Amino acid sequence: MLAGKIMNQILDTIKNRRSIRKYLPEQIKDEKLEKILEAGIYAPTGHNDQPWHFTIIQNKELIDEMNVKCKKAMADLPIDWIAKMGKSENLHIFYNAPTVVVVSGKEDATSPFAYCCAAIQNMLLAAESIDIGSCWIGLARFFYENPENLKKLNIPKGYKPNYSVSFGYKDSSSHKAPTRNRNVVNYIK
């Protein structure tokens, strides 16, 4: 009976998690951040590679600088929707979250990108389970493309940043999940 209840809690957490784009300014508690990071560290990897590195940024000035530099790079791109986002005065690519985690993968590992994505998903679900908002940020890559910017992040040699994740206390009510496409499975028995 207990196993079924735990499984239902896991499924509920998966179904309830949403990308949060509005945060309270209060910094999340260290204990909660540690639980989120531990979930990332426990992500699956082939051959127990564990090829990730997490850079925790809780410095508002650096987060804001990353936002400005990303948006500047985005605004100069020939891809209309990205350029439009880069030119938006209202957009903060980290949504003013008090904590940003940069997830980097070891470049000589077998599948660092996939394993870092698994770590991110674990962190997103762990955050939801303790009522911390999160959002997987792909646009941060525009900051990582400049080697001068990377120096500010102290990412270990041999690691390449893949994505960032914003974390913070939610400043909005939960949103209902959009309808899911159920026509994505076929069976071969």
Coordinates of C-alpha atoms in Angstrom, one line a residue:
M1 CA 0.0 0.0 0.0
L2 CA 2.8 2.4 0.9
A3 CA 4.6 1.8 -2.4
G4 CA 1.5 2.7 -4.3
K5 CA 1.1 5.9 -2.3
I6 CA 4.7 6.9 -3.0
M7 CA 4.4 6.1 -6.7
N8 CA 1.2 8.3 -6.8
Q9 CA 3.2 11.1 -5.1
I10 CA 5.9 10.8 -7.7
L11 CA 3.4 10.8 -10.6
D12 CA 1.6 13.8 -9.0
T13 CA 4.9 15.7 -8.8
I14 CA 5.6 15.0 -12.4
K15 CA 2.2 16.1 -13.5
N16 CA 2.1 19.2 -11.3
R17 CA 5.5 20.6 -12.2
R18 CA 5.4 23.8 -14.3
S19 CA 8.0 26.2 -15.6
I20 CA 7.8 29.1 -13.2
R21 CA 8.4 32.6 -14.6
K22 CA 7.6 34.7 -11.6
Y23 CA 9.6 34.4 -8.4
L24 CA 9.6 36.1 -5.0
P25 CA 12.9 38.0 -4.4
E26 CA 13.6 36.0 -1.2
Q27 CA 16.6 33.6 -1.5
I28 CA 15.7 29.9 -1.2
K29 CA 16.9 28.2 2.0
D30 CA 20.3 26.4 1.8
E31 CA 18.7 23.1 3.0
K32 CA 16.2 23.2 0.1
L33 CA 18.9 24.0 -2.5
E34 CA 21.0 21.1 -1.1
K35 CA 18.1 18.7 -1.6
I36 CA 17.6 19.9 -5.2
L37 CA 21.4 19.5 -6.0
E38 CA 21.4 16.1 -4.4
A39 CA 18.6 15.0 -6.7
G40 CA 20.7 16.2 -9.6
I41 CA 23.7 14.3 -8.4
Y42 CA 21.7 11.1 -8.2
A43 CA 20.6 11.2 -11.9
P44 CA 21.4 8.1 -13.9
T45 CA 24.5 7.9 -16.1
G46 CA 26.0 5.1 -18.2
H47 CA 29.1 3.5 -16.5
N48 CA 28.4 5.8 -13.5
D49 CA 30.1 8.7 -15.4
Q50 CA 28.5 11.5 -13.4
P51 CA 30.0 14.0 -15.9
W52 CA 28.3 17.1 -14.5
H53 CA 29.3 20.2 -12.7
F54 CA 26.8 22.6 -11.0
T55 CA 27.7 26.3 -10.7
I56 CA 25.4 28.0 -8.2
I57 CA 24.8 31.7 -8.8
Q58 CA 23.0 33.7 -6.1
N59 CA 24.6 37.0 -6.9
K60 CA 21.9 39.2 -8.3
E61 CA 24.3 41.5 -10.1
L62 CA 25.9 38.6 -12.0
I63 CA 22.5 37.1 -12.8
D64 CA 21.4 40.5 -14.2
E65 CA 24.6 40.8 -16.2
M66 CA 24.1 37.4 -17.7
N67 CA 20.6 38.5 -18.7
V68 CA 21.8 41.7 -20.4
K69 CA 24.6 39.9 -22.3
C70 CA 22.3 37.1 -23.4
K71 CA 19.7 39.5 -24.6
K72 CA 22.2 41.6 -26.5
A73 CA 23.5 38.5 -28.3
M74 CA 19.9 37.4 -29.0
A75 CA 18.8 40.8 -30.4
D76 CA 21.5 40.5 -33.1
L77 CA 20.4 37.1 -34.4
P78 CA 18.6 36.7 -37.7
I79 CA 16.0 34.4 -36.1
D80 CA 13.0 36.7 -35.6
W81 CA 11.5 35.2 -32.5
I82 CA 14.8 35.1 -30.7
A83 CA 15.7 38.6 -31.8
K84 CA 12.3 39.9 -30.6
M85 CA 12.9 38.3 -27.2
G86 CA 16.4 39.8 -27.0
K87 CA 14.9 43.3 -27.7
S88 CA 12.1 43.0 -25.1
E89 CA 12.6 45.3 -22.2
N90 CA 10.2 43.2 -20.1
L91 CA 12.0 39.9 -20.5
H92 CA 14.5 38.7 -17.9
I93 CA 15.7 35.4 -19.2
F94 CA 16.0 34.0 -15.6
Y95 CA 12.7 35.6 -14.6
N96 CA 14.4 37.5 -11.7
A97 CA 15.0 34.2 -9.9
P98 CA 17.3 34.5 -6.9
T99 CA 19.2 31.3 -7.7
V100 CA 20.5 30.2 -11.1
V101 CA 22.3 26.8 -11.5
V102 CA 24.5 26.4 -14.5
V103 CA 24.8 22.7 -15.5
S104 CA 28.0 21.9 -17.3
G105 CA 29.1 18.5 -18.8
K106 CA 32.5 17.0 -18.9
E107 CA 33.6 17.3 -22.5
D108 CA 35.4 13.9 -22.8
A109 CA 32.5 11.9 -21.2
T110 CA 30.5 9.5 -23.2
S111 CA 27.1 11.3 -23.3
P112 CA 27.5 14.4 -21.1
F113 CA 24.6 16.3 -22.7
A114 CA 22.1 13.5 -22.1
Y115 CA 23.3 13.0 -18.5
C116 CA 23.2 16.7 -17.7
C117 CA 19.6 16.8 -19.0
A118 CA 18.7 13.8 -16.7
A119 CA 20.3 15.8 -13.8
I120 CA 18.2 18.8 -14.6
Q121 CA 15.0 16.8 -14.8
N122 CA 15.8 15.3 -11.4
M123 CA 16.4 18.8 -10.0
L124 CA 13.1 20.2 -11.5
L125 CA 11.1 17.4 -9.9
A126 CA 12.9 17.7 -6.6
A127 CA 12.2 21.4 -6.5
E128 CA 8.5 20.8 -7.2
S129 CA 8.3 18.2 -4.5
I130 CA 9.5 20.8 -1.9
D131 CA 7.4 23.7 -3.4
I132 CA 10.3 25.5 -5.1
G133 CA 9.7 27.0 -8.5
S134 CA 12.0 26.2 -11.4
C135 CA 12.5 26.9 -15.0
W136 CA 14.9 25.2 -17.5
I137 CA 16.7 28.0 -19.3
G138 CA 18.0 27.3 -22.8
L139 CA 18.6 30.9 -23.7
A140 CA 21.5 31.2 -21.3
R141 CA 23.6 29.5 -24.0
F142 CA 24.1 32.9 -25.6
F143 CA 26.1 33.9 -22.5
Y144 CA 28.2 30.7 -22.6
E145 CA 29.2 31.2 -26.2
N146 CA 31.6 34.1 -25.2
P147 CA 34.8 32.7 -23.5
E148 CA 35.2 36.0 -21.6
N149 CA 31.8 35.5 -20.0
L150 CA 32.7 31.9 -19.0
K151 CA 35.7 33.2 -16.9
K152 CA 33.2 34.8 -14.5
L153 CA 31.5 31.4 -13.8
N154 CA 34.7 29.5 -12.7
I155 CA 33.6 26.4 -14.6
P156 CA 36.3 23.7 -14.3
K157 CA 38.5 23.1 -17.2
G158 CA 37.2 20.4 -19.5
Y159 CA 33.6 21.2 -18.8
K160 CA 31.1 22.9 -21.1
P161 CA 28.0 24.6 -19.9
N162 CA 24.8 23.2 -21.4
Y163 CA 21.8 24.8 -19.7
S164 CA 20.8 26.8 -16.7
V165 CA 17.9 26.4 -14.3
S166 CA 16.3 29.2 -12.3
F167 CA 15.0 28.4 -8.8
G168 CA 13.0 30.4 -6.3
Y169 CA 9.9 30.6 -4.3
K170 CA 6.9 30.8 -6.6
D171 CA 5.1 34.2 -6.9
S172 CA 2.1 32.8 -8.8
S173 CA -0.6 30.3 -8.4
S174 CA -0.1 26.9 -10.0
H175 CA -1.2 26.6 -13.6
K176 CA -3.0 23.7 -15.1
A177 CA -1.0 21.5 -17.4
P178 CA -1.8 21.9 -21.1
T179 CA -3.5 19.0 -22.8
R180 CA -0.9 16.3 -23.6
N181 CA -0.7 14.6 -27.0
R182 CA -1.5 11.0 -26.2
N183 CA -0.9 9.8 -29.8
V184 CA 2.9 9.3 -29.3
V185 CA 3.1 5.6 -28.4
N186 CA 3.1 2.4 -30.4
Y187 CA 3.5 -1.1 -29.1
I188 CA 5.3 -4.0 -30.7
K189 CA 4.4 -7.2 -28.8

